Short mmCIF file of C-alpha atoms in Angstrom, two decimals:
data_model
loop_
_atom_site.label_atom_id
_atom_site.label_comp_id
_atom_site.label_asym_id
_atom_site.label_seq_id
_atom_site.Cartn_x
_atom_site.Cartn_y
_atom_site.Cartn_z
CA MET Y 91 -28.10 -6.63 -26.00
CA ALA Y 92 -29.11 -9.33 -23.63
CA SER Y 93 -26.96 -9.49 -20.70
CA LEU Y 94 -24.19 -12.47 -19.98
CA LEU Y 95 -25.79 -13.18 -16.81
CA SER Y 96 -29.39 -14.26 -18.62
CA ALA Y 97 -27.45 -15.82 -21.30
CA THR Y 98 -25.57 -17.73 -18.95
CA SER Y 99 -28.91 -19.05 -16.98
CA ALA Y 100 -30.50 -19.90 -20.41
CA VAL Y 101 -28.01 -22.12 -21.37
CA HIS Y 102 -27.57 -23.55 -18.14
CA SER Y 103 -31.57 -24.68 -18.48
CA ARG Y 104 -31.04 -25.98 -21.92
CA ASN Y 105 -27.56 -27.69 -21.33
CA GLY Y 106 -26.99 -27.09 -25.16
CA GLN Y 107 -26.55 -24.41 -27.84
CA SER Y 108 -27.98 -21.27 -27.90
CA CYS Y 109 -27.35 -18.07 -30.05
CA LEU Y 110 -28.36 -14.59 -28.95
CA PRO Y 111 -29.11 -11.60 -31.25
CA ILE Y 112 -27.35 -8.53 -31.29
CA HIS Y 113 -29.21 -5.47 -32.55
CA SER Y 114 -27.00 -2.75 -33.71
CA SER Y 115 -26.70 -0.13 -36.57
CA GLU Y 116 -24.17 -2.23 -38.36
CA GLY Y 117 -26.18 -4.89 -38.93
CA GLN Y 118 -27.69 -8.28 -37.40
CA ALA Y 119 -25.09 -10.64 -35.31
CA THR Y 120 -25.45 -13.44 -33.08
CA ILE Y 121 -23.35 -14.45 -29.88
CA PRO Y 122 -22.71 -18.21 -30.12
CA VAL Y 123 -23.03 -19.61 -26.34
CA ARG Y 124 -22.26 -23.36 -25.35
CA PHE Y 125 -22.41 -24.69 -21.87
CA ASP Y 126 -21.22 -28.64 -21.70
CA GLY Y 127 -21.89 -29.12 -18.04
CA THR Y 128 -18.32 -27.69 -16.94
CA ASN Y 129 -17.25 -25.08 -19.36
CA LEU Y 130 -19.07 -21.94 -21.03
CA SER Y 131 -17.93 -21.12 -24.35
CA ILE Y 132 -18.73 -17.58 -26.09
CA GLY Y 133 -17.63 -16.62 -29.14
CA PHE Y 134 -18.77 -13.51 -31.42
CA SER Y 135 -20.07 -14.19 -35.20
CA THR Y 136 -22.21 -13.17 -37.72
CA ASP Y 137 -22.86 -16.63 -38.57
CA PRO Y 138 -24.88 -18.70 -36.24
CA THR Y 139 -23.39 -21.89 -37.46
CA ALA Y 140 -19.82 -20.70 -36.87
CA ASN Y 141 -17.55 -22.39 -34.76
CA ILE Y 142 -17.14 -21.68 -31.21
CA ILE Y 143 -13.85 -21.43 -29.13
CA ASP Y 144 -14.35 -23.76 -26.50
CA GLY Y 145 -13.80 -22.54 -22.98
CA SER Y 146 -12.14 -25.92 -21.72
CA SER Y 147 -9.09 -24.97 -23.85
CA ILE Y 148 -8.47 -21.98 -21.67
CA ASP Y 149 -5.43 -22.34 -19.05
CA HIS Y 150 -6.40 -20.90 -15.77
CA GLY Y 151 -3.11 -21.69 -14.17
CA ILE Y 152 -4.15 -25.36 -12.97
CA THR Y 153 -2.42 -27.01 -16.19
CA LYS Y 154 1.32 -26.98 -17.11
CA ALA Y 155 0.55 -25.50 -20.61
CA PRO Y 156 2.59 -22.91 -21.92
CA TYR Y 157 1.74 -19.25 -21.67
CA GLU Y 158 3.51 -16.19 -22.32
CA ARG Y 159 6.12 -15.07 -19.58
CA SER Y 160 6.76 -11.82 -18.44
CA PHE Y 161 9.20 -10.10 -16.26
CA SER Y 162 8.76 -7.11 -13.97
CA PRO Y 163 11.76 -5.51 -11.78
CA TYR Y 164 9.21 -4.65 -9.18
CA GLU Y 165 7.55 -6.98 -6.45
CA PHE Y 166 5.11 -5.69 -3.90
CA ASN Y 167 6.29 -7.17 -0.50
CA GLY Y 168 2.94 -5.78 1.35
CA GLY Y 169 3.00 -4.07 4.64
CA THR Y 170 1.24 -1.02 5.95
CA THR Y 171 2.71 2.25 7.57
CA LEU Y 172 1.09 4.92 9.63
CA ALA Y 173 2.13 8.03 11.21
CA ILE Y 174 0.56 10.75 13.33
CA SER Y 175 1.60 13.98 14.47
CA GLY Y 176 0.79 15.51 17.80
CA PRO Y 177 1.49 18.99 19.60
CA ASP Y 178 4.77 17.86 20.69
CA TYR Y 179 5.12 14.26 19.70
CA ALA Y 180 4.79 12.23 16.24
CA VAL Y 181 4.01 8.55 16.10
CA VAL Y 182 5.05 6.10 13.38
CA ALA Y 183 4.33 2.61 13.11
CA ALA Y 184 4.31 -0.31 10.75
CA ASP Y 185 3.50 -3.93 10.70
CA THR Y 186 6.61 -6.53 10.29
CA ARG Y 187 5.15 -8.86 8.03
CA LEU Y 188 7.15 -9.99 4.62
CA SER Y 189 5.17 -11.30 2.21
CA SER Y 190 5.21 -12.10 -1.53
CA GLY Y 191 2.00 -13.01 -3.65
CA TYR Y 192 0.45 -15.87 -0.82
CA GLU Y 193 3.29 -16.73 0.89
CA ILE Y 194 5.12 -14.96 4.23
CA LEU Y 195 8.78 -14.70 3.61
CA SER Y 196 9.13 -13.55 6.99
CA ARG Y 197 7.40 -12.25 10.32
CA ASN Y 198 9.78 -9.93 11.75
CA VAL Y 199 11.10 -7.19 9.34
CA SER Y 200 11.42 -3.76 10.11
CA LYS Y 201 9.78 -1.06 8.16
CA LEU Y 202 10.65 1.79 10.08
CA HIS Y 203 14.30 3.34 9.82
CA PRO Y 204 15.58 6.41 12.12
CA LEU Y 205 17.18 8.93 9.77
CA THR Y 206 18.23 11.27 12.81
CA ASP Y 207 17.22 11.07 16.62
CA ARG Y 208 14.36 13.30 15.86
CA CYS Y 209 13.05 11.74 12.51
CA VAL Y 210 11.95 8.48 11.34
CA LEU Y 211 11.10 7.07 7.68
CA GLY Y 212 8.29 4.42 7.12
CA SER Y 213 8.28 2.47 3.99
CA ALA Y 214 6.17 -0.31 2.47
CA GLY Y 215 6.24 -1.94 -0.81
CA CYS Y 216 9.60 -3.86 -2.52
CA LYS Y 217 11.83 -4.43 -0.15
CA THR Y 218 14.91 -4.30 -2.22
CA ASP Y 219 13.87 -0.86 -3.33
CA VAL Y 220 13.03 0.32 0.08
CA ASP Y 221 16.73 -0.93 1.24
CA GLN Y 222 18.09 0.70 -1.69
CA LEU Y 223 16.17 3.91 -0.78
CA ARG Y 224 17.13 3.78 2.63
CA SER Y 225 20.91 3.54 1.68
CA VAL Y 226 21.07 6.56 -0.49
CA LEU Y 227 19.48 8.51 2.32
CA ASP Y 228 21.72 7.45 4.91
CA ILE Y 229 24.83 8.41 2.56
CA LYS Y 230 23.33 11.87 2.02
CA MET Y 231 22.57 12.49 5.65
CA LYS Y 232 26.33 11.66 6.44
CA VAL Y 233 27.32 13.85 3.77
CA TYR Y 234 25.45 16.58 5.21
CA GLN Y 235 26.49 15.73 8.86
CA HIS Y 236 30.29 16.09 8.06
CA ASN Y 237 29.76 19.40 5.97
CA HIS Y 238 27.60 20.91 8.47
CA ARG Y 239 28.73 19.22 11.67
CA LYS Y 240 24.84 19.25 12.86
CA PRO Y 241 21.98 16.45 12.24
CA MET Y 242 19.61 17.65 9.42
CA ALA Y 243 16.37 19.18 10.60
CA THR Y 244 13.11 17.08 9.92
CA PRO Y 245 11.68 19.62 6.99
CA SER Y 246 15.19 19.30 5.43
CA VAL Y 247 14.80 15.82 5.61
CA ALA Y 248 11.56 15.99 4.03
CA GLN Y 249 12.79 17.75 1.22
CA MET Y 250 15.92 15.50 0.83
CA LEU Y 251 13.35 12.74 0.65
CA GLY Y 252 11.35 14.55 -2.10
CA ASN Y 253 14.39 15.10 -4.10
CA THR Y 254 15.82 11.84 -3.72
CA LEU Y 255 12.30 10.16 -5.09
CA TYR Y 256 12.09 12.77 -8.09
CA MET Y 257 15.49 12.28 -9.36
CA LYS Y 258 14.18 8.22 -9.88
CA ARG Y 259 11.16 9.51 -11.39
CA PHE Y 260 11.71 7.46 -14.77
CA PHE Y 261 12.36 4.55 -13.04
CA PRO Y 262 10.81 5.29 -9.35
CA TYR Y 263 11.57 3.48 -6.32
CA TYR Y 264 8.46 1.09 -5.61
CA SER Y 265 8.23 2.14 -2.27
CA PHE Y 266 5.21 4.07 -0.48
CA ASN Y 267 6.79 6.34 2.18
CA VAL Y 268 5.73 8.62 5.02
CA LEU Y 269 8.00 10.60 7.35
CA ALA Y 270 7.63 11.39 10.75
CA GLY Y 271 9.62 13.81 13.44
CA ILE Y 272 9.78 16.78 15.38
CA ASP Y 273 10.35 20.08 13.71
CA SER Y 274 12.63 23.04 15.03
CA GLU Y 275 9.98 24.32 17.21
CA GLY Y 276 9.46 21.07 18.90
CA LYS Y 277 5.98 20.18 17.28
CA GLY Y 278 5.24 16.80 15.62
CA ALA Y 279 5.37 16.53 11.68
CA VAL Y 280 4.28 14.19 9.30
CA TYR Y 281 4.93 14.00 5.82
CA SER Y 282 2.95 12.29 3.01
CA TYR Y 283 4.74 11.39 -0.19
CA ASP Y 284 3.68 10.00 -3.73
CA ALA Y 285 6.31 7.67 -5.61
CA ILE Y 286 8.02 10.52 -7.57
CA GLY Y 287 8.42 12.46 -4.46
CA SER Y 288 5.60 15.42 -4.51
CA PHE Y 289 4.76 15.47 -0.59
CA GLU Y 290 2.74 17.59 1.67
CA ARG Y 291 2.96 18.15 5.57
CA THR Y 292 -0.50 16.65 6.94
CA PRO Y 293 -1.87 15.76 10.54
CA PHE Y 294 -1.39 12.02 9.64
CA SER Y 295 -0.30 9.45 6.76
CA ALA Y 296 -0.56 6.10 5.86
CA SER Y 297 0.69 3.76 2.90
CA GLY Y 298 1.13 0.41 2.00
CA SER Y 299 -1.58 -2.50 1.20
CA GLY Y 300 -3.77 -1.24 4.61
CA GLN Y 301 -3.76 2.32 3.57
CA SER Y 302 -7.43 2.04 2.30
CA PHE Y 303 -8.65 0.79 6.00
CA LEU Y 304 -6.29 3.30 7.81
CA ILE Y 305 -7.15 6.66 6.11
CA PRO Y 306 -11.00 6.69 6.79
CA LEU Y 307 -10.34 5.86 10.42
CA MET Y 308 -8.16 8.24 10.69
CA ASP Y 309 -9.93 11.08 9.29
CA ASN Y 310 -12.54 10.47 12.06
CA VAL Y 311 -10.64 9.93 15.02
CA ILE Y 312 -7.37 12.21 14.38
CA SER Y 313 -8.46 14.78 11.75
CA HIS Y 314 -12.22 14.98 13.32
CA LYS Y 315 -14.13 15.33 10.14
CA ASN Y 316 -18.01 15.43 10.26
CA ARG Y 317 -17.96 15.32 14.00
CA CYS Y 318 -19.98 17.32 16.28
CA ASP Y 319 -17.95 16.88 19.24
CA GLU Y 320 -15.35 19.31 20.55
CA ARG Y 321 -11.88 18.61 19.22
CA ARG Y 322 -9.16 18.20 21.70
CA ASP Y 323 -5.37 17.51 21.41
CA LEU Y 324 -4.56 13.74 22.23
CA PRO Y 325 -2.03 12.45 24.62
CA VAL Y 326 0.66 10.37 22.97
CA GLU Y 327 -0.70 7.56 25.13
CA GLU Y 328 -4.21 7.48 23.45
CA VAL Y 329 -2.39 7.92 20.15
CA VAL Y 330 -0.61 4.93 20.64
CA GLU Y 331 -3.63 2.78 21.47
CA ILE Y 332 -5.55 4.30 18.66
CA VAL Y 333 -2.61 3.13 16.17
CA LYS Y 334 -2.93 -0.12 18.12
CA ASP Y 335 -6.76 -0.52 17.29
CA ALA Y 336 -5.88 0.76 13.92
CA PHE Y 337 -3.70 -1.88 13.01
CA LEU Y 338 -5.73 -4.67 14.52
CA THR Y 339 -8.56 -3.45 12.36
CA ALA Y 340 -6.24 -3.64 9.05
CA GLY Y 341 -4.87 -7.00 9.79
CA GLU Y 342 -8.38 -8.62 9.66
CA ARG Y 343 -8.99 -7.27 6.07
CA ASP Y 344 -5.46 -7.39 4.38
CA ILE Y 345 -3.81 -10.39 4.13
CA TYR Y 346 -0.47 -8.54 4.10
CA THR Y 347 -0.30 -6.91 7.27
CA GLY Y 348 0.18 -9.01 10.51
CA ASP Y 349 2.43 -10.77 12.94
CA ALA Y 350 3.16 -7.48 14.96
CA VAL Y 351 3.15 -3.71 15.02
CA GLU Y 352 6.42 -1.79 15.60
CA ILE Y 353 5.63 1.65 17.20
CA LYS Y 354 8.21 4.33 17.22
CA ILE Y 355 7.54 7.59 19.61
CA ILE Y 356 9.32 10.48 18.35
CA THR Y 357 9.48 13.39 20.92
CA SER Y 358 12.44 16.28 21.73
CA GLU Y 359 13.95 13.42 23.85
CA GLY Y 360 14.25 11.00 21.61
CA ILE Y 361 12.66 7.79 20.00
CA ARG Y 362 11.60 5.05 21.95
CA THR Y 363 10.20 1.76 20.57
CA GLU Y 364 6.92 -0.58 21.68
CA MET Y 365 6.13 -3.64 20.04
CA PHE Y 366 2.49 -5.04 19.83
CA ASN Y 367 1.46 -8.28 18.34
CA LEU Y 368 -1.07 -8.90 15.73
CA LYS Y 369 -2.70 -11.89 14.46
CA ALA Y 370 -0.30 -14.17 12.79
CA ASP Y 371 -2.57 -16.01 10.19
#
């Protein structure tokens, strides 16, 4: 069967009507094609003289013609998160832009939520679902604190988050989560999640709209894949600079990532925060 591209060019050259033959085991048929200078109309018919559906009647969103409406309980509000673990630290970062479609709703919304003084949750996705998830986790953290008289350890928080997401597996939270903190041995820990609670401990994790731009970079710089030079432990200051460069890179290609990046450095002494401005367009 002739390609649509060649058919389009042929019709353009004639500026008229043409029929392309289709050869198949079911018999002979034709594709009526017409180009009126503005709209390309294509239809399928076994009769070369059959009427063609006019492409000019298709509503591309420009006119106010009625079309089928739909409702979704989810909305993607954009954002990117990144977490990296080190020998005695963890770094988690997220941009501060809140978007809806092509609109920027806010330039100063935090996607990072401390659960303890040694553990931080980073979430991108639907803002309402992220807020609800945070509320549920905060309640569970307070119940644990009252029952055990101590804050929950980071691996336990990771398991609790997985259980909470799995509990909503039939109507999942539309949030893309990473968890970063310090474990009981003082080592950095990063956990990567899917939508329904499956998780694993990894050297780094990224989520959100800029995930596809960050992961290849982190594979090279953090996981040291396919490199011949000697792998070394990176100091926390160098990791923070890598995070800044990574978000600058993602912001160049992802319209939902921008304005600023909030960086939290987690150590055994606590959590400190840095802000780094990104492009605002």
